[in-house]
C-alpha positions in Angstrom: 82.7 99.8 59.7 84.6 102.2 57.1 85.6 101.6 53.9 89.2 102.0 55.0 88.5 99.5 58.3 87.1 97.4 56.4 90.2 96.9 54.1 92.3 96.5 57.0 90.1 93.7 58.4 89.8 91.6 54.9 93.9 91.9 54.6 94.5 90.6 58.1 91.8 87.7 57.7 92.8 87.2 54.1 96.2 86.8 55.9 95.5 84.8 58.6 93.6 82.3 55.9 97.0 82.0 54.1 98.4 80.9 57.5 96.0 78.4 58.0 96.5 76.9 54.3 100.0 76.6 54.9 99.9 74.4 58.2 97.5 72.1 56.0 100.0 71.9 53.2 102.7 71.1 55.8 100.3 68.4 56.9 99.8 66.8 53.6 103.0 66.4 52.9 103.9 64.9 56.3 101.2 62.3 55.3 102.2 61.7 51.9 105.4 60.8 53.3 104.1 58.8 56.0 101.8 56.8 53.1 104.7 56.8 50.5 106.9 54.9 53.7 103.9 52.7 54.5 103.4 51.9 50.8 107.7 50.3 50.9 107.1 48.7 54.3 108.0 49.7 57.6 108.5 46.2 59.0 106.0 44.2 60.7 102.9 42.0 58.8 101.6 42.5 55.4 98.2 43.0 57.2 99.8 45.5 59.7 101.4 47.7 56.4 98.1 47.2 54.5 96.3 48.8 58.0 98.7 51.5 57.9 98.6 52.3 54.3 94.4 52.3 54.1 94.4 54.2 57.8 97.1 57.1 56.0 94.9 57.3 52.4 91.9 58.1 54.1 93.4 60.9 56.0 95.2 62.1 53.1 91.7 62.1 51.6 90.1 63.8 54.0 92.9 66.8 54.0 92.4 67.0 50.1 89.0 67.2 50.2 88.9 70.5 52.6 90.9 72.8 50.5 87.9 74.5 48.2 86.5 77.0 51.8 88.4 75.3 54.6 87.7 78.2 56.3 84.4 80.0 56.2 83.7 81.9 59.7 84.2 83.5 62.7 83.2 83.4 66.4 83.9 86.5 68.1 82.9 86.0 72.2 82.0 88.8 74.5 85.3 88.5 76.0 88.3 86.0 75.0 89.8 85.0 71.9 88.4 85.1 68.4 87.8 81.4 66.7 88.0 80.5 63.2 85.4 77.6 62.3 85.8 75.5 59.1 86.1 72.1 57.6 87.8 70.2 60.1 90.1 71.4 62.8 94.0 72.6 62.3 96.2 72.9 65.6 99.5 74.9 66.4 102.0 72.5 67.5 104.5 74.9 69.0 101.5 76.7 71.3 100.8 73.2 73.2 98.3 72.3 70.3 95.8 75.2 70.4 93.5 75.2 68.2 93.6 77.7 65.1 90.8 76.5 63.1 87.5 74.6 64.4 85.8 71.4 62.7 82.3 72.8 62.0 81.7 70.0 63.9 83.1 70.6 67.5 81.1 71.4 70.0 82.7 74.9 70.8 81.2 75.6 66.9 77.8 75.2 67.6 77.2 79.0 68.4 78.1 79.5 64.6 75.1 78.1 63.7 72.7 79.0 66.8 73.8 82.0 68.1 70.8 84.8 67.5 70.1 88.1 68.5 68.0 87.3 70.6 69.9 84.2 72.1 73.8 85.2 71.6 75.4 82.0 73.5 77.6 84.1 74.9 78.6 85.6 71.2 79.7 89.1 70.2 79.8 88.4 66.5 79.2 86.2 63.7 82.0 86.4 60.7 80.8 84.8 57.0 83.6 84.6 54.6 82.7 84.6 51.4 85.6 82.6 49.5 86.8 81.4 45.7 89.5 79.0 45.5 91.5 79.8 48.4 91.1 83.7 48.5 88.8 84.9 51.1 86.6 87.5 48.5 84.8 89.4 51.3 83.1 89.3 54.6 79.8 89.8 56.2 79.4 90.5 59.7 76.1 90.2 62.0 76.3 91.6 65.4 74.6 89.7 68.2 72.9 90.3 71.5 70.6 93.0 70.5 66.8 92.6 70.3 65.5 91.9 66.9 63.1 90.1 64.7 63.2 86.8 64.7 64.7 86.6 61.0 65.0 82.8 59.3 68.0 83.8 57.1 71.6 85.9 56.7 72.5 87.3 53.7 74.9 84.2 53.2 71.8 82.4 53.7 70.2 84.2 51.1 73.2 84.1 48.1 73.5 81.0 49.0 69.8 79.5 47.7 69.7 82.1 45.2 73.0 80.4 43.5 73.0 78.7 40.4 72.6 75.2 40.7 75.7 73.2 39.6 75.8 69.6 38.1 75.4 68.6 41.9 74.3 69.1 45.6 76.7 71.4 47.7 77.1 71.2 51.4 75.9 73.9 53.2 78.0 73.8 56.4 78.7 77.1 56.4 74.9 78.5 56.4 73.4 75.7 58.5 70.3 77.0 60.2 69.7 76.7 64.3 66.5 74.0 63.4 69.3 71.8 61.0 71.6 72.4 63.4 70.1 70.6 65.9 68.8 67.4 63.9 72.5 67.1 63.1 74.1 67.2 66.2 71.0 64.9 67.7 72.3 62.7 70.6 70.2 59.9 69.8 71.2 55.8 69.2 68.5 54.8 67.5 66.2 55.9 64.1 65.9 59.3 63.7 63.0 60.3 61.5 63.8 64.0 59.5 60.3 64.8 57.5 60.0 68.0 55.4 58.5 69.3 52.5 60.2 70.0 48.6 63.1 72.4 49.5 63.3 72.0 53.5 66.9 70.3 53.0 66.1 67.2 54.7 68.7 65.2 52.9 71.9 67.8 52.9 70.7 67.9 56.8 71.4 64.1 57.1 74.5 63.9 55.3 76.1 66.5 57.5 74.6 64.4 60.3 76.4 61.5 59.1 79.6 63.5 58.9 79.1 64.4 62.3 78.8 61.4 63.7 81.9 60.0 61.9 83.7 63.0 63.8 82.3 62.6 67.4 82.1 58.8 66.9 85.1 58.0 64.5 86.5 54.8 66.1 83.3 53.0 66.4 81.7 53.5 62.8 85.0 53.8 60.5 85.6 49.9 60.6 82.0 49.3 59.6 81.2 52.6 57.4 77.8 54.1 56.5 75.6 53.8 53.7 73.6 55.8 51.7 70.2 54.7 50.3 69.0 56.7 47.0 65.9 56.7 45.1 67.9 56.3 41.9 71.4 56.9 40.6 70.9 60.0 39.1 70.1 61.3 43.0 73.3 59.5 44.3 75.3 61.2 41.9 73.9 64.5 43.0 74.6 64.2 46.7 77.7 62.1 45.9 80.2 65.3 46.7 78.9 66.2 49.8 80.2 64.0 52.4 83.6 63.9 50.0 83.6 68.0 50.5 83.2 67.5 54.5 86.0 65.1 54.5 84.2 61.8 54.7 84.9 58.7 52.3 84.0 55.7 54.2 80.5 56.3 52.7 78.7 53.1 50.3 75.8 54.9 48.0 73.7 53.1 46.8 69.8 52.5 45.5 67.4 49.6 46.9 68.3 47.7 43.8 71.4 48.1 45.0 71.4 45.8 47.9 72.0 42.4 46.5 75.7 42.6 45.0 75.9 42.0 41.5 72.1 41.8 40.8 71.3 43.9 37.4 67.9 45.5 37.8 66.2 45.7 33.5 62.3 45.9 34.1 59.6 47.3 36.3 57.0 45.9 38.0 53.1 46.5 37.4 51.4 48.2 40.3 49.9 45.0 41.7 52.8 42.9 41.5 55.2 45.8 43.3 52.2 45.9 46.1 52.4 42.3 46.7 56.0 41.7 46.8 56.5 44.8 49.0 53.9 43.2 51.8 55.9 40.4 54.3 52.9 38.1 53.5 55.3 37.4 50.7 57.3 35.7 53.1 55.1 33.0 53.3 55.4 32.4 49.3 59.1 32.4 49.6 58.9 29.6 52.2 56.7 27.4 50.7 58.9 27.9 47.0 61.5 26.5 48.8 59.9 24.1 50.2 58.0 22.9 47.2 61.4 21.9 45.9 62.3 19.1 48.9 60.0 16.4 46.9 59.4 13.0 47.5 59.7 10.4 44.9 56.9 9.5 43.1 58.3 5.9 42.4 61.0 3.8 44.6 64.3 5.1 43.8 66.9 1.6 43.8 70.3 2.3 44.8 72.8 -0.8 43.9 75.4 -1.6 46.3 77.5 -4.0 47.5 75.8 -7.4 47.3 72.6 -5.3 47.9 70.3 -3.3 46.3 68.8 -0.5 48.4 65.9 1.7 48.1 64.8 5.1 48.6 60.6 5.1 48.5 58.6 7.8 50.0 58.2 6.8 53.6 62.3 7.4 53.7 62.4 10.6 51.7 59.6 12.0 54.1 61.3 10.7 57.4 64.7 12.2 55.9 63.0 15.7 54.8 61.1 15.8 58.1 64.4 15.6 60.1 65.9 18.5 57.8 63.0 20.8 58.3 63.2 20.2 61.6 66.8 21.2 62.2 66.0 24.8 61.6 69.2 25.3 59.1 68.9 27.0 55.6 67.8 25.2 52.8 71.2 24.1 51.1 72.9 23.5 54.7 70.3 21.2 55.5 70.6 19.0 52.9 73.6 17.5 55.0 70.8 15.9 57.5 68.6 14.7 54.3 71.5 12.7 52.7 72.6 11.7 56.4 68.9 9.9 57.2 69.2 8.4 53.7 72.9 7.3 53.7 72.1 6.0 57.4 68.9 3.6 56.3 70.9 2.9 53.3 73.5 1.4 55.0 72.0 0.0 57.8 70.4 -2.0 55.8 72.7 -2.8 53.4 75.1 -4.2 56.6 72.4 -6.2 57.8 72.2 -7.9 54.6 75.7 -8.2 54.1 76.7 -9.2 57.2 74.0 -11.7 58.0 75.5 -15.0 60.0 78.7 -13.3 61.2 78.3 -9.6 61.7 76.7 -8.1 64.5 76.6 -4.5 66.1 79.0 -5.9 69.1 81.8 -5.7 66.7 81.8 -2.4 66.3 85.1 -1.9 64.4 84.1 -4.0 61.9 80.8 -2.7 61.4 82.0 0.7 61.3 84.4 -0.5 58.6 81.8 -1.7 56.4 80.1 1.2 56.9 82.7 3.2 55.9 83.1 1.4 52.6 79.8 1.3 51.7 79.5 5.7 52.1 82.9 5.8 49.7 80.1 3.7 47.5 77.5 6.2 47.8 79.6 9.4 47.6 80.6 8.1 44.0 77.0 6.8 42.6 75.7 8.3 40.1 72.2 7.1 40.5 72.5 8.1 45.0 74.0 11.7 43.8 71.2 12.3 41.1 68.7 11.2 43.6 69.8 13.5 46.4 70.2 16.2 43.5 66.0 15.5 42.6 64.8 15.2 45.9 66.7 17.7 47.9 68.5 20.1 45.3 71.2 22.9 46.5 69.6 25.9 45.2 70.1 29.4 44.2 68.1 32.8 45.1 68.2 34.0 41.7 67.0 30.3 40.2 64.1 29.4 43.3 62.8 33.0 42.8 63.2 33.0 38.0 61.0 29.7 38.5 58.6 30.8 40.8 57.6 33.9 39.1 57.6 32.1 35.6 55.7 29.4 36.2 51.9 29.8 36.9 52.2 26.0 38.5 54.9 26.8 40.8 53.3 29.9 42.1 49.7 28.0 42.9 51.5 25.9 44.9 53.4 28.0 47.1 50.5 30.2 47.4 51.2 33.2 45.2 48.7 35.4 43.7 48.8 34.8 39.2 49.7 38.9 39.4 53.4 38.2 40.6 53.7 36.1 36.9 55.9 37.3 34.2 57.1 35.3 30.8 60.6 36.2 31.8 61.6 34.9 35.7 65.2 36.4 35.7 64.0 40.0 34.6 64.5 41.5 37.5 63.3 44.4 39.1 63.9 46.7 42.3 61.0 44.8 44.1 63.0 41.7 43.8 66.0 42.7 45.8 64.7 42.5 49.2 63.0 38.6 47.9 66.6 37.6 46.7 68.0 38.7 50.0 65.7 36.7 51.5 66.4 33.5 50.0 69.8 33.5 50.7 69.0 33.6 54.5 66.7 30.8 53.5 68.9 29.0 51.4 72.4 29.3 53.3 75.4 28.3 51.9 76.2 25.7 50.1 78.9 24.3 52.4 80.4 21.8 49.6 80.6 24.9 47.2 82.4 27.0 50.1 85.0 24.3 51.0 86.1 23.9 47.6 87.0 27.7 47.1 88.7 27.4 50.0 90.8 24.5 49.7 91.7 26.6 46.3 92.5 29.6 47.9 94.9 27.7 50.5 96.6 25.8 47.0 97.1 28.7 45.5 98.5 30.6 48.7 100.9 27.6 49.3 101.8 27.8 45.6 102.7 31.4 45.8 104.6 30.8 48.9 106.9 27.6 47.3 107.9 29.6 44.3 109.2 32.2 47.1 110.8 29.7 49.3 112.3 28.9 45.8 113.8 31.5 44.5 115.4 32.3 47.6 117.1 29.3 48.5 118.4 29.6 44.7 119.9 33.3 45.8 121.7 31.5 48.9 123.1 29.0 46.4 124.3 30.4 43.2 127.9 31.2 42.1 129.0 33.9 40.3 128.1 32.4 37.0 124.2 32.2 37.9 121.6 35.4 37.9 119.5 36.5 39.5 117.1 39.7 39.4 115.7 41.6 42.0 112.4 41.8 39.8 112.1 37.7 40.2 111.7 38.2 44.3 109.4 40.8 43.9 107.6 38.9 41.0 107.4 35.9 43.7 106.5 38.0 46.7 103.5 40.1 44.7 102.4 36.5 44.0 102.3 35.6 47.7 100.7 38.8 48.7 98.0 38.4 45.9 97.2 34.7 47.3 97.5 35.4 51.0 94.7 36.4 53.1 95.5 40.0 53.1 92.6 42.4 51.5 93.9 45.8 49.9 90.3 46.7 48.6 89.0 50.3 50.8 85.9 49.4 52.8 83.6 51.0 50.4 84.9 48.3 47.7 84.6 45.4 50.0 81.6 46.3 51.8 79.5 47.4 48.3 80.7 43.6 47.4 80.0 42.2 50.4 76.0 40.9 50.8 76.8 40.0 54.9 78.5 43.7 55.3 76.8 45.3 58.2 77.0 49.4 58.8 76.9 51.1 61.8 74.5 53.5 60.1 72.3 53.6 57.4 71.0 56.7 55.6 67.8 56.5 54.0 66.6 58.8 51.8 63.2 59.2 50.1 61.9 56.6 52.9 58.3 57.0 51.8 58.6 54.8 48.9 60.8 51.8 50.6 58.6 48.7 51.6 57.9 46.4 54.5 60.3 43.8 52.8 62.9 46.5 51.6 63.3 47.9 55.8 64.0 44.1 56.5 66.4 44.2 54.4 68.1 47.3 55.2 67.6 46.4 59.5 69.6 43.1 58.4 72.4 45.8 56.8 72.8 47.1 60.5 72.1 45.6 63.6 72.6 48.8 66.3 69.5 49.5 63.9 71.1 53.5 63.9 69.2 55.2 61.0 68.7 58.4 59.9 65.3 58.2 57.8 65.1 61.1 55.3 61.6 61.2 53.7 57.9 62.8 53.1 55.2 61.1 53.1 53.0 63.4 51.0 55.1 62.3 48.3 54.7 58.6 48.2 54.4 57.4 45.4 55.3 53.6 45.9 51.7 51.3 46.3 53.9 49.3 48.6 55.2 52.5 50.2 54.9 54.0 54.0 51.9 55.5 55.0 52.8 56.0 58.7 56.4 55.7 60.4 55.1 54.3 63.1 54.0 51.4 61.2 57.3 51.0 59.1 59.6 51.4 62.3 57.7 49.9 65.0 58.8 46.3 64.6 62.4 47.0 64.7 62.7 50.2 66.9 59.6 50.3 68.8 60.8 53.0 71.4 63.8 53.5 69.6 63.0 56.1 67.3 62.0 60.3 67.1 61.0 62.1 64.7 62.0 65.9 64.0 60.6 68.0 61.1 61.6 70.8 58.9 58.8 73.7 58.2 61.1 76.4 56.1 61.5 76.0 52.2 65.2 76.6 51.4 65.1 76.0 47.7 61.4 76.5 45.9 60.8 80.5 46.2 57.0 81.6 47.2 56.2 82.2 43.8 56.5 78.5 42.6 55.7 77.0 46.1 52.3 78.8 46.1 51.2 77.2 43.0 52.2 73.5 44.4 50.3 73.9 47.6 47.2 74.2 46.1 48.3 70.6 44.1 49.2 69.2 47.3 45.8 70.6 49.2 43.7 68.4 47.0 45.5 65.2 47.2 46.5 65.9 50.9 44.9 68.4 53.0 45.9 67.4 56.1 49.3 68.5 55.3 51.2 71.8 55.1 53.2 72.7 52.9 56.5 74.3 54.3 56.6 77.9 54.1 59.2 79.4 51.8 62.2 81.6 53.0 62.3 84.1 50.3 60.4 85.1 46.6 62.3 85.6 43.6 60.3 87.6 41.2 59.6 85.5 38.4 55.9 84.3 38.4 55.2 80.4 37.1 53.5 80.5 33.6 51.5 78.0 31.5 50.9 77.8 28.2 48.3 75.3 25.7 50.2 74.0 23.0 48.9 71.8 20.4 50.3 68.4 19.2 52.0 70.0 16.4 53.5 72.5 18.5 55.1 71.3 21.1 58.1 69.6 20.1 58.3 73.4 18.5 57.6 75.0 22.4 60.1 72.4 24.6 63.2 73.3 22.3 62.0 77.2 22.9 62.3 76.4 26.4 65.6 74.3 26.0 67.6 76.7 23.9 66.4 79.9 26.3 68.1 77.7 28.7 71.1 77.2 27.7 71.7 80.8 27.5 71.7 81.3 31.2 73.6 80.3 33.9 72.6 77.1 35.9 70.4 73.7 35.0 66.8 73.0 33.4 64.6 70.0 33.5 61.6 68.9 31.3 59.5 66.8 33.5 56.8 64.8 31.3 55.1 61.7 30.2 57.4 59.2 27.9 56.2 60.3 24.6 57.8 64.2 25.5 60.8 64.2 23.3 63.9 65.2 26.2 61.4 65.0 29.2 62.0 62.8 32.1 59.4 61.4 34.5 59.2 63.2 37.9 60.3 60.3 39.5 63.7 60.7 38.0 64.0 64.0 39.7 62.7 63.4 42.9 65.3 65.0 45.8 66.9 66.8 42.2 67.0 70.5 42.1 67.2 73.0 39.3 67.1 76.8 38.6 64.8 76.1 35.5 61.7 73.4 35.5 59.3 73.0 32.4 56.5 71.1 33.3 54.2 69.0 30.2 50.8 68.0 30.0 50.5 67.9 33.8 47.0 66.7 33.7 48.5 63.2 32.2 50.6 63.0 34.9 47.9 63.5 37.6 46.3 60.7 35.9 48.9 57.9 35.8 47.6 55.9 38.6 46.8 56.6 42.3 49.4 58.5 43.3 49.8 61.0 40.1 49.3 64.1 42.2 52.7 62.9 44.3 54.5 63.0 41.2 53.3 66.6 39.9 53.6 67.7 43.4 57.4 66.6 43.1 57.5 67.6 39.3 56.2 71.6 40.6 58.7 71.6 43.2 62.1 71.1 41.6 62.8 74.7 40.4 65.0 77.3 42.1 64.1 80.3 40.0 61.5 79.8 36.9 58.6 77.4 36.5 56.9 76.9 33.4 53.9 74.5 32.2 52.8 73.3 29.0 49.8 71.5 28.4 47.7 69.7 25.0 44.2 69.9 27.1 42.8 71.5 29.5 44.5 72.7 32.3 43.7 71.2 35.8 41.8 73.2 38.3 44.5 73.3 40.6 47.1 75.0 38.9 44.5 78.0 38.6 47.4 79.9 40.3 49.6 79.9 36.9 49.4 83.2 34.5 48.7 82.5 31.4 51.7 82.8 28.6 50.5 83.3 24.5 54.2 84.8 24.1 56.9 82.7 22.7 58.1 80.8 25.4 62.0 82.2 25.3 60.6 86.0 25.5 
């Protein structure tokens, strides 16, 4: 194309872009108004107004969330009309709703993305914008259906990984690749496994999934929502604007110490303990804590009643306890059948004593009567309540599980191993989530404890409702002489909204508060390190068990981690599951990835490591520091840095002043990576070549390593560095 041609063309698609921001402008503001009308009440229930109001916000989310490159292609066919492929999909009303911009997501995209030379789908060209703000910068065009080599990346492609990292993860919807492509539009129900080295974009590839299958499969997982699983928060901040950008909002991130609403996560646990907690033998221990706490009484426990003075001895306690266990309810809702055995001996055989000579089981009514008396008796003694209290307490997860772990007694006798022991029983850490979740399947509600927040809520509703009914009789009544203000019937009808059963919370509010929410898919990401007990959890968080499982296992680090999918998925999705990988290295350029293949080759041979899509000039260095110098060599690094464009990272053991443990980065990327003492890293416990492994692979452009002894054999690969580490 000429210089001139070219002008032409970027003036008409420049001007066709305009067009297209205009009809989504017109469609904000019809949506504002609808939401600004919803929000004053268009008749109907408080519940129907709050729908409408929450179903209006989110779209009025989604359309502000698309205006940074709604539209960023082209599709031309070999014959027919020219389509526009973007964000999400605008229509012209006065042409019988054609379509002038695609989703990304629509099937009649999907050539976008897969359409090669070799393979054109029908295609006669592929159109990248290039776009800042709203203004289409310039364009790049690739002609298909001629013969070529089979290339891996576009020159979008190519500026796009080459980019500066920003303070988080961008989408990449409009330089997907054909083998992303087609993990995201997988038609598949179940777990879908996505495995793939540093770099291979495994997690952008299943957040686009999940914004996919919110488009083709809105109705059925909007109500519900998806969540997002994180190693740590500093990842979930990272990805956080992805889905956001794409349109999507009904999206709960969180981390696995996440799970249990409200929990605060302050320690970390030793190897051992992390191992056994992670295992389901643990199970077992969390059974038999419970059940250590249904005791019998040592000594004959005397209950004074009416003209009688009952007992509650051992042989009762175990009858009663025997019959709870036996009714297969949780822990605190089967205290009702333990205090019915003992109220039902109790009075038994208080009425046979009482009624000796005159009262007999034929006369039922009076029986009944006595019975009832004597149960107001028990309901208010002190001595029957602190009995059922000691014998058959309603318990806590957060109080069974402090005990257990604190006391050495308490662990022998539900069967823990002395490793799980630590001084402080409430200092919880991640590996204690999925055992709190537990217990409160095993514990159940505590039925009294429910019934009284209920009858409150229902006081307070009524309350709310009175002072209404007040105030508006008051209106019909006054004379002239009285006032009243408009703000005194709002005041009262805010007060019966705010007590009424209506919930204005989003779902991502009430289902992050909400222990029993269930999804209708889960994303997990860094899968390798989440434990037998943490999947249970998470398969309790969605029963269609529909997962997309982001993860690699050469980078486990967890003891309690995965070492097979198979084995991890098997008991909830045997035959329910696929796995798809991703062999090409978006982010770490063959430079760096070189020198972390040879890490990985020791500590996993059997593994390949994914094979980079482009070099970027700049070989990784090393350079021996002493003690004394290296504070002196990481603030070189730092301030060299923070002259250029982009992010850096010093990756290190705690005693690095500004470093942060590779753990911390894991699924992080930046353009700079300084890497210290690597051969203390390798030795902090089994899995030390994981972390360098991830530590290695977390730069974009420049890779440097510093190290106080000697450096380990496989990082050979490095050159040597004796110039100041800026230069």
């Amino acid at each position: 194309m000429s210089t001139h041609g070219y002008e032409q063309e970027l003036r008409a698609e420049r001007g066709y872009v305009d067009g297209l921001y205009g009809r989504l402008d017109d469609e904000r503001a019809r949506v504002r108004a609808a939401f600004d009308a919803a929000l004053l009440g268009n008749g109907g229930t408080h519940l129907e107004r709050d729908d409408e109001v929450r179903a209006l916000g989110k779209v009025a989310k989604r359309l502000d969330a698309v205006d940074n490159g709604l539209c960023f292609g082209r599709l031309d066919p070999l014959d027919g009309k020219a389509s526009y492929i973007g964000r999400i999909g605008l229509f012209d009303e006065d042409d019988d709703y054609e379509p002038v911009l695609l989703d990304w997501r629509a099937p009649a995209s999907r050539p976008f993305y897969t359409a090669t030379g070799a393979h054109p789908e029908g295609m006669r060209r592929r159109r990248q914008f290039h776009t800042r703000g709203r203004r289409i910068v310039d364009f790049t065009d690739e002609v298909l259906g001629r013969p070529g080599e089979d290339e891996r990346g576009d020159a979008a492609l190519l500026a796009a990984v080459n980019a500066p990292r920003g303070e988080g993860m961008r989408d990449i919807v409009a330089t997907i690749q054909a083998e992303q492509d087609e993990i995201i539009r997988l038609d598949h129900p179940g777990v879908l496994v996505i495995e793939g080295g540093p770099g291979t974009g495994k997690t952008v590839v299943a957040l686009h999934r999940v914004a996919y299958l919110l488009y083709t499969q809105r109705e059925r997982m909007e109500r519900h929502g998806v969540l997002v699983v994180g190693p740590n928060p500093a990842f979930l901040d990272h990805i956080g604007r992805v889905l956001p950008s794409l349109g999507e909002s009904d999206v709960v991130f969180t981390t696995a110490g996440g799970l249990v609403p409200g929990l605060r996560v302050t320690a970390e646990d030793r190897p051992e303990a992390a191992r056994l907690k992670g295992s389901l033998k643990i199970l077992d221990v969390l059974r038999a804590a419970v059940a250590d706490r249904q005791v019998l009484p040592a000594e004959p426990i005397r209950i004074n009643l009416r003209d009688f003075t009952g007992r509650i001895d051992a042989a009762v306690a175990e009858w009663a306890r025997d019959e709870a266990r036996k009714s297969g309810l949780p822990h605190n809702e089967a205290r009702a059948v333990f205090t019915e055995i003992l109220t039902y001996v109790l009075t038994e055989r208080a009425i046979a004593r009482i009624g000796k000579g005159w009262l007999t089981r034929d006369n039922r009514e009076a029986w009944e009567r006595v019975r009832t008396e004597l149960l107001g008796e028990l309901a208010v003694d002190d001595v029957f309540t602190g009995a059922l209290d000691a014998l058959w307490p309603v318990l806590k997860p957060e109080e069974v599980l402090a005990e257990l772990f604190s006391s050495p007694e308490r662990l022998r006798s539900a069967g823990g191993d002395q490793a799980l022991w630590r001084e402080r029983g409430d200092a919880w850490t991640v590996s204690d989530v999925p055992l709190l979740d537990e217990l409160v399947d095993l514990l159940g509600r505590d039925k009294a404890d429910d019934r009284a927040a209920r009858q409150e809520r229902e006081a307070q509703a009524e309350y709310a409702e009175s002072v209404l009914d007040s105030l508006i009789s008051r209106a019909d009544s006054m004379d002239d002489e009285d006032h009243l203000y408009a703000q005194d019937l709002l005041y009262a009808e805010d007060l019966a909204d705010r007590f009424g059963e209506t919930d204005t919370r989003t779902l991502v509010e009430r289902a992050a508060a909400d222990r029993d929410w269930t999804y209708r898919h889960v994303v997990v990401d860094e899968a390798q390190e989440l434990s037998e007990m943490d999947w249970r959890v998470l398969m309790r968080r969605c029963p269609g068990k529909s997962f997309t499982v982001v993860g690699d296992l050469a980078q486990r680090r967890s003891p309690a981690g995965a070492t097979s999918w198979d084995a991890v998925l098997k008991p909830y999705a045997e035959g329910r599951w696929v796995y798809r990988s991703l062999t090409v290295n978006y982010r770490t350029p063959a430079e760096i990835m070189a020198v972390a293949a040879a890490v990985l080759a020791e500590f996993a041979p059997e593994v390949r490591a994914p094979e980079s899509v482009r070099a970027c000039g700049v070989r990784p260095w090393s350079r021996g520091v002493t003690d004394d110098g290296l504070v002196a060599a990481v603030e070189e690094f730092v301030r060299d840095e923070a002259g250029r464009e982009g992010t850096s990272v010093v990756i290190g053991p705690p005693d690095v002043p500004g470093a942060v443990p590779a753990s911390e980065t894991k699924g992080l990327e930046f353009d700079a990576v300084l890497v210290v003492d690597p051969d203390r890293i390798l030795a902090d416990g089994p899995r030390g070549a994981a972390e360098l492994y991830v530590a290695l692979t977390r730069a974009t452009q420049r890779l440097g390593v510093l190290h106080r002894d000697a450096l380990p054999r496989s990082l050979d690969g490095l050159v040597g560095r004796t110039a100041p580490v800026g230069s």
